[in-house]
């Protein structure tokens, strides 16, 4: 199938009302969480997130973070180039919360649309780390062919990294990368046709310092 046919499958409808983050399959303990969590600032860098194409929300329980990308599209096949085969977005998030807490990422799920033929494979990774702290949490999501349609896939980390104690804010760096191989076959990982977004839901775990 030609690339133009793949893209024709993606009429970007107006975003439908989204269900609460807490209803999307990620659950975390809520017995010790700060009373307030606030996003102080967001910065974006990467081929998958031009300015003003990503959004961050925290649900009412303060344990689920939703990051959405509206122009994150990976394409392979005829008439594509190297810049199309792999996309990434580094999102730096400054969170403010009650003193005496630290948090970590516990699990992620990723939702979007994919059309990948047999013999091809998509791969998306999400890594998280905290400014001033060594180590990172790493999540890997595979999209082997043959598949066509929306997907939601979950991943757990091999290593968990916690934000530093002793303050009321922390800077979390999230790096999302997706690619498809081999690159000669027409394939696509892109925003979902209904929501017009690729979504990464992140379960947050809190502990008292």
PDB file of C-alpha atoms in Angstrom:
ATOM      1  CA  UNK A   1       0.000   0.000   0.000  1.00  0.00           C
ATOM      2  CA  UNK A   2       1.326   3.420  -0.917  1.00  0.00           C
ATOM      3  CA  UNK A   3       2.062   5.995   1.742  1.00  0.00           C
ATOM      4  CA  UNK A   4      -0.658   8.315   0.460  1.00  0.00           C
ATOM      5  CA  UNK A   5      -3.195   5.533   1.038  1.00  0.00           C
ATOM      6  CA  UNK A   6      -1.962   5.068   4.589  1.00  0.00           C
ATOM      7  CA  UNK A   7      -2.307   8.751   5.349  1.00  0.00           C
ATOM      8  CA  UNK A   8      -5.796   8.775   3.882  1.00  0.00           C
ATOM      9  CA  UNK A   9      -6.814   6.506   6.756  1.00  0.00           C
ATOM     10  CA  UNK A  10      -6.188   9.347   9.189  1.00  0.00           C
ATOM     11  CA  UNK A  11      -8.842  12.046   8.869  1.00  0.00           C
ATOM     12  CA  UNK A  12      -8.110  14.009  12.016  1.00  0.00           C
ATOM     13  CA  UNK A  13     -11.544  14.423  13.519  1.00  0.00           C
ATOM     14  CA  UNK A  14     -12.180  16.940  16.255  1.00  0.00           C
ATOM     15  CA  UNK A  15     -11.038  15.423  19.522  1.00  0.00           C
ATOM     16  CA  UNK A  16     -13.779  13.415  21.158  1.00  0.00           C
ATOM     17  CA  UNK A  17     -14.430  13.912  24.877  1.00  0.00           C
ATOM     18  CA  UNK A  18     -11.795  11.784  26.582  1.00  0.00           C
ATOM     19  CA  UNK A  19     -12.581   9.416  29.423  1.00  0.00           C
ATOM     20  CA  UNK A  20     -10.956  10.067  32.793  1.00  0.00           C
ATOM     21  CA  UNK A  21      -7.321   9.026  32.915  1.00  0.00           C
ATOM     22  CA  UNK A  22      -8.092   6.748  35.874  1.00  0.00           C
ATOM     23  CA  UNK A  23     -10.446   4.705  33.650  1.00  0.00           C
ATOM     24  CA  UNK A  24      -7.767   3.735  31.139  1.00  0.00           C
ATOM     25  CA  UNK A  25      -6.269   0.671  32.776  1.00  0.00           C
ATOM     26  CA  UNK A  26      -3.491   2.076  34.958  1.00  0.00           C
ATOM     27  CA  UNK A  27      -4.121   1.834  38.697  1.00  0.00           C
ATOM     28  CA  UNK A  28      -1.777   2.851  41.492  1.00  0.00           C
ATOM     29  CA  UNK A  29      -1.955   2.992  45.315  1.00  0.00           C
ATOM     30  CA  UNK A  30      -3.429   6.242  46.602  1.00  0.00           C
ATOM     31  CA  UNK A  31      -2.894   5.823  50.351  1.00  0.00           C
ATOM     32  CA  UNK A  32      -0.101   8.420  50.588  1.00  0.00           C
ATOM     33  CA  UNK A  33      -0.276  11.233  48.034  1.00  0.00           C
ATOM     34  CA  UNK A  34       0.195  14.994  48.332  1.00  0.00           C
ATOM     35  CA  UNK A  35      -2.923  17.084  48.620  1.00  0.00           C
ATOM     36  CA  UNK A  36      -1.864  19.316  45.728  1.00  0.00           C
ATOM     37  CA  UNK A  37       0.149  18.663  42.556  1.00  0.00           C
ATOM     38  CA  UNK A  38       0.637  21.459  40.044  1.00  0.00           C
ATOM     39  CA  UNK A  39       2.416  21.773  36.695  1.00  0.00           C
ATOM     40  CA  UNK A  40       4.737  24.784  36.917  1.00  0.00           C
ATOM     41  CA  UNK A  41       6.192  24.527  33.426  1.00  0.00           C
ATOM     42  CA  UNK A  42       6.612  22.357  30.324  1.00  0.00           C
ATOM     43  CA  UNK A  43       9.267  22.466  27.615  1.00  0.00           C
ATOM     44  CA  UNK A  44       9.357  20.423  24.396  1.00  0.00           C
ATOM     45  CA  UNK A  45      12.211  19.409  22.113  1.00  0.00           C
ATOM     46  CA  UNK A  46      12.192  16.912  19.250  1.00  0.00           C
ATOM     47  CA  UNK A  47      10.922  15.980  15.811  1.00  0.00           C
ATOM     48  CA  UNK A  48       7.725  14.471  17.230  1.00  0.00           C
ATOM     49  CA  UNK A  49       6.529  17.525  19.117  1.00  0.00           C
ATOM     50  CA  UNK A  50       6.683  20.887  17.359  1.00  0.00           C
ATOM     51  CA  UNK A  51       5.698  23.854  19.503  1.00  0.00           C
ATOM     52  CA  UNK A  52       2.165  23.735  20.919  1.00  0.00           C
ATOM     53  CA  UNK A  53       1.518  20.106  19.846  1.00  0.00           C
ATOM     54  CA  UNK A  54       1.747  18.401  23.269  1.00  0.00           C
ATOM     55  CA  UNK A  55      -0.408  18.652  26.371  1.00  0.00           C
ATOM     56  CA  UNK A  56      -0.080  17.374  29.964  1.00  0.00           C
ATOM     57  CA  UNK A  57      -2.849  16.658  32.473  1.00  0.00           C
ATOM     58  CA  UNK A  58      -2.851  15.207  35.999  1.00  0.00           C
ATOM     59  CA  UNK A  59      -5.988  13.454  37.218  1.00  0.00           C
ATOM     60  CA  UNK A  60      -7.795  14.254  40.475  1.00  0.00           C
ATOM     61  CA  UNK A  61      -6.054  11.430  42.379  1.00  0.00           C
ATOM     62  CA  UNK A  62      -2.581  12.895  41.545  1.00  0.00           C
ATOM     63  CA  UNK A  63      -1.484   9.391  40.540  1.00  0.00           C
ATOM     64  CA  UNK A  64      -2.066   9.430  36.777  1.00  0.00           C
ATOM     65  CA  UNK A  65      -0.362  11.685  34.244  1.00  0.00           C
ATOM     66  CA  UNK A  66      -1.608  11.990  30.653  1.00  0.00           C
ATOM     67  CA  UNK A  67       0.672  13.307  27.900  1.00  0.00           C
ATOM     68  CA  UNK A  68      -0.797  13.776  24.414  1.00  0.00           C
ATOM     69  CA  UNK A  69       0.926  14.511  21.095  1.00  0.00           C
ATOM     70  CA  UNK A  70      -1.065  15.806  18.109  1.00  0.00           C
ATOM     71  CA  UNK A  71       1.624  15.751  15.371  1.00  0.00           C
ATOM     72  CA  UNK A  72       3.607  12.611  16.134  1.00  0.00           C
ATOM     73  CA  UNK A  73       3.732  10.568  12.899  1.00  0.00           C
ATOM     74  CA  UNK A  74       6.289   7.925  11.869  1.00  0.00           C
ATOM     75  CA  UNK A  75       6.254   6.764   8.216  1.00  0.00           C
ATOM     76  CA  UNK A  76       8.287   4.358   6.123  1.00  0.00           C
ATOM     77  CA  UNK A  77       8.114   3.274   2.503  1.00  0.00           C
ATOM     78  CA  UNK A  78       8.397   4.927  -0.914  1.00  0.00           C
ATOM     79  CA  UNK A  79       8.805   8.693  -0.962  1.00  0.00           C
ATOM     80  CA  UNK A  80       9.815   8.834   2.711  1.00  0.00           C
ATOM     81  CA  UNK A  81      13.173   9.932   4.089  1.00  0.00           C
ATOM     82  CA  UNK A  82      15.260   9.211   7.168  1.00  0.00           C
ATOM     83  CA  UNK A  83      13.584  11.993   9.171  1.00  0.00           C
ATOM     84  CA  UNK A  84      10.222  10.210   8.688  1.00  0.00           C
ATOM     85  CA  UNK A  85      11.368   6.810   9.966  1.00  0.00           C
ATOM     86  CA  UNK A  86      12.028   7.817  13.558  1.00  0.00           C
ATOM     87  CA  UNK A  87      10.513  10.502  15.781  1.00  0.00           C
ATOM     88  CA  UNK A  88      11.206  11.583  19.323  1.00  0.00           C
ATOM     89  CA  UNK A  89      10.038  14.119  21.867  1.00  0.00           C
ATOM     90  CA  UNK A  90      11.838  15.153  25.022  1.00  0.00           C
ATOM     91  CA  UNK A  91       9.359  16.677  27.427  1.00  0.00           C
ATOM     92  CA  UNK A  92      10.663  18.426  30.545  1.00  0.00           C
ATOM     93  CA  UNK A  93       7.992  18.767  33.214  1.00  0.00           C
ATOM     94  CA  UNK A  94       8.339  20.878  36.371  1.00  0.00           C
ATOM     95  CA  UNK A  95       5.931  19.650  39.062  1.00  0.00           C
ATOM     96  CA  UNK A  96       5.147  21.340  42.376  1.00  0.00           C
ATOM     97  CA  UNK A  97       3.697  19.372  45.302  1.00  0.00           C
ATOM     98  CA  UNK A  98       3.467  19.265  49.096  1.00  0.00           C
ATOM     99  CA  UNK A  99       6.719  19.177  51.016  1.00  0.00           C
ATOM    100  CA  UNK A 100       7.823  15.762  52.258  1.00  0.00           C
ATOM    101  CA  UNK A 101       6.979  13.714  49.159  1.00  0.00           C
ATOM    102  CA  UNK A 102       8.868  11.992  46.343  1.00  0.00           C
ATOM    103  CA  UNK A 103       7.417  10.333  43.242  1.00  0.00           C
ATOM    104  CA  UNK A 104       8.273   7.847  40.518  1.00  0.00           C
ATOM    105  CA  UNK A 105       6.757   6.449  37.322  1.00  0.00           C
ATOM    106  CA  UNK A 106       5.198   3.063  37.982  1.00  0.00           C
ATOM    107  CA  UNK A 107       3.860   1.999  34.569  1.00  0.00           C
ATOM    108  CA  UNK A 108       2.860   3.467  31.216  1.00  0.00           C
ATOM    109  CA  UNK A 109       0.420   2.760  28.456  1.00  0.00           C
ATOM    110  CA  UNK A 110       0.544   4.220  24.959  1.00  0.00           C
ATOM    111  CA  UNK A 111      -2.368   4.681  22.553  1.00  0.00           C
ATOM    112  CA  UNK A 112      -2.393   5.601  18.876  1.00  0.00           C
ATOM    113  CA  UNK A 113      -2.952   4.221  15.396  1.00  0.00           C
ATOM    114  CA  UNK A 114      -0.667   1.846  13.488  1.00  0.00           C
ATOM    115  CA  UNK A 115      -0.631   0.178  10.092  1.00  0.00           C
ATOM    116  CA  UNK A 116       2.346  -2.165   9.885  1.00  0.00           C
ATOM    117  CA  UNK A 117       2.672  -4.980   7.326  1.00  0.00           C
ATOM    118  CA  UNK A 118       3.907  -8.491   8.042  1.00  0.00           C
ATOM    119  CA  UNK A 119       7.680  -8.527   8.298  1.00  0.00           C
ATOM    120  CA  UNK A 120       7.903  -4.979   9.639  1.00  0.00           C
ATOM    121  CA  UNK A 121       8.041  -3.868  13.274  1.00  0.00           C
ATOM    122  CA  UNK A 122       7.393  -0.682  15.158  1.00  0.00           C
ATOM    123  CA  UNK A 123       9.056   0.079  18.472  1.00  0.00           C
ATOM    124  CA  UNK A 124       8.260   2.860  20.941  1.00  0.00           C
ATOM    125  CA  UNK A 125      10.235   3.570  24.092  1.00  0.00           C
ATOM    126  CA  UNK A 126       9.505   5.917  26.969  1.00  0.00           C
ATOM    127  CA  UNK A 127      12.280   6.857  29.397  1.00  0.00           C
ATOM    128  CA  UNK A 128      11.983   8.991  32.522  1.00  0.00           C
ATOM    129  CA  UNK A 129      14.606  10.582  34.727  1.00  0.00           C
ATOM    130  CA  UNK A 130      14.821  13.396  37.261  1.00  0.00           C
ATOM    131  CA  UNK A 131      17.152  16.369  37.120  1.00  0.00           C
ATOM    132  CA  UNK A 132      19.778  15.924  39.837  1.00  0.00           C
ATOM    133  CA  UNK A 133      19.225  12.167  40.222  1.00  0.00           C
ATOM    134  CA  UNK A 134      21.175   9.405  38.474  1.00  0.00           C
ATOM    135  CA  UNK A 135      19.344   6.558  36.750  1.00  0.00           C
ATOM    136  CA  UNK A 136      16.195   6.346  34.668  1.00  0.00           C
ATOM    137  CA  UNK A 137      13.033   4.313  34.258  1.00  0.00           C
ATOM    138  CA  UNK A 138      12.730   2.652  30.833  1.00  0.00           C
ATOM    139  CA  UNK A 139       9.606   1.320  29.090  1.00  0.00           C
ATOM    140  CA  UNK A 140       9.525  -0.529  25.749  1.00  0.00           C
ATOM    141  CA  UNK A 141       6.435  -1.152  23.588  1.00  0.00           C
ATOM    142  CA  UNK A 142       6.681  -3.337  20.461  1.00  0.00           C
ATOM    143  CA  UNK A 143       4.286  -3.105  17.491  1.00  0.00           C
ATOM    144  CA  UNK A 144       5.033  -6.120  15.261  1.00  0.00           C
ATOM    145  CA  UNK A 145       3.283  -6.533  11.923  1.00  0.00           C
ATOM    146  CA  UNK A 146       0.826  -7.462  10.665  1.00  0.00           C
ATOM    147  CA  UNK A 147      -1.538  -4.975  12.335  1.00  0.00           C
ATOM    148  CA  UNK A 148      -3.928  -2.220  11.326  1.00  0.00           C
ATOM    149  CA  UNK A 149      -5.992  -0.005  13.573  1.00  0.00           C
ATOM    150  CA  UNK A 150      -5.899   1.682  16.961  1.00  0.00           C
ATOM    151  CA  UNK A 151      -3.683   0.271  19.697  1.00  0.00           C
ATOM    152  CA  UNK A 152      -3.234   0.636  23.448  1.00  0.00           C
ATOM    153  CA  UNK A 153      -0.235  -1.185  24.889  1.00  0.00           C
ATOM    154  CA  UNK A 154       1.201  -1.174  28.408  1.00  0.00           C
ATOM    155  CA  UNK A 155       4.719  -1.512  29.790  1.00  0.00           C
ATOM    156  CA  UNK A 156       6.384  -1.805  33.196  1.00  0.00           C
ATOM    157  CA  UNK A 157       9.922  -0.582  33.986  1.00  0.00           C
ATOM    158  CA  UNK A 158      12.956  -2.722  34.760  1.00  0.00           C
ATOM    159  CA  UNK A 159      14.316  -0.054  37.115  1.00  0.00           C
ATOM    160  CA  UNK A 160      12.420   2.604  39.052  1.00  0.00           C
ATOM    161  CA  UNK A 161      13.953   6.037  39.672  1.00  0.00           C
ATOM    162  CA  UNK A 162      12.563   8.408  42.339  1.00  0.00           C
ATOM    163  CA  UNK A 163      12.508  12.195  42.421  1.00  0.00           C
ATOM    164  CA  UNK A 164      14.760  13.821  45.041  1.00  0.00           C
ATOM    165  CA  UNK A 165      13.470  14.417  48.570  1.00  0.00           C
ATOM    166  CA  UNK A 166      13.771  17.676  50.425  1.00  0.00           C
ATOM    167  CA  UNK A 167      11.776  20.119  48.343  1.00  0.00           C
ATOM    168  CA  UNK A 168       8.383  21.048  46.974  1.00  0.00           C
ATOM    169  CA  UNK A 169       9.124  20.571  43.265  1.00  0.00           C
ATOM    170  CA  UNK A 170      10.924  18.225  40.893  1.00  0.00           C
ATOM    171  CA  UNK A 171      11.870  18.330  37.223  1.00  0.00           C
ATOM    172  CA  UNK A 172      11.008  15.131  35.367  1.00  0.00           C
ATOM    173  CA  UNK A 173      12.380  14.470  31.882  1.00  0.00           C
ATOM    174  CA  UNK A 174      10.349  12.200  29.604  1.00  0.00           C
ATOM    175  CA  UNK A 175      11.784  11.057  26.279  1.00  0.00           C
ATOM    176  CA  UNK A 176       9.444   9.267  23.867  1.00  0.00           C
ATOM    177  CA  UNK A 177      10.914   7.641  20.725  1.00  0.00           C
ATOM    178  CA  UNK A 178       9.245   5.575  17.993  1.00  0.00           C
ATOM    179  CA  UNK A 179      10.624   3.960  14.851  1.00  0.00           C
ATOM    180  CA  UNK A 180       9.663   1.416  12.190  1.00  0.00           C
ATOM    181  CA  UNK A 181      11.937  -1.089  10.452  1.00  0.00           C
ATOM    182  CA  UNK A 182      12.728  -2.063   7.785  1.00  0.00           C
ATOM    183  CA  UNK A 183      12.145   1.276   6.112  1.00  0.00           C
ATOM    184  CA  UNK A 184      11.445   0.127   2.540  1.00  0.00           C
ATOM    185  CA  UNK A 185       7.885  -1.096   3.264  1.00  0.00           C
ATOM    186  CA  UNK A 186       4.989   1.350   3.617  1.00  0.00           C
ATOM    187  CA  UNK A 187       4.051   1.524   7.313  1.00  0.00           C
ATOM    188  CA  UNK A 188       2.729   4.038   9.789  1.00  0.00           C
ATOM    189  CA  UNK A 189       2.545   4.840  13.511  1.00  0.00           C
ATOM    190  CA  UNK A 190       0.453   7.935  14.046  1.00  0.00           C
ATOM    191  CA  UNK A 191      -2.214   9.789  15.948  1.00  0.00           C
ATOM    192  CA  UNK A 192      -5.467   7.943  16.570  1.00  0.00           C
ATOM    193  CA  UNK A 193      -8.140   8.694  13.971  1.00  0.00           C
ATOM    194  CA  UNK A 194     -10.812   9.549  16.557  1.00  0.00           C
ATOM    195  CA  UNK A 195      -8.902  11.580  19.145  1.00  0.00           C
ATOM    196  CA  UNK A 196      -6.326  13.074  16.781  1.00  0.00           C
ATOM    197  CA  UNK A 197      -3.605  12.230  19.317  1.00  0.00           C
ATOM    198  CA  UNK A 198      -0.969   9.779  20.425  1.00  0.00           C
ATOM    199  CA  UNK A 199      -1.391   9.424  24.181  1.00  0.00           C
ATOM    200  CA  UNK A 200       1.036   8.258  26.870  1.00  0.00           C
ATOM    201  CA  UNK A 201      -0.585   7.587  30.247  1.00  0.00           C
ATOM    202  CA  UNK A 202       1.845   7.419  33.155  1.00  0.00           C
ATOM    203  CA  UNK A 203       1.031   5.943  36.558  1.00  0.00           C
ATOM    204  CA  UNK A 204       2.733   7.891  39.353  1.00  0.00           C
ATOM    205  CA  UNK A 205       3.712   6.379  42.699  1.00  0.00           C
ATOM    206  CA  UNK A 206       4.215   8.672  45.724  1.00  0.00           C
ATOM    207  CA  UNK A 207       6.080   8.075  48.941  1.00  0.00           C
ATOM    208  CA  UNK A 208       6.772  10.176  51.997  1.00  0.00           C
ATOM    209  CA  UNK A 209      10.384  11.198  52.502  1.00  0.00           C
TER     210      UNK A 209
END
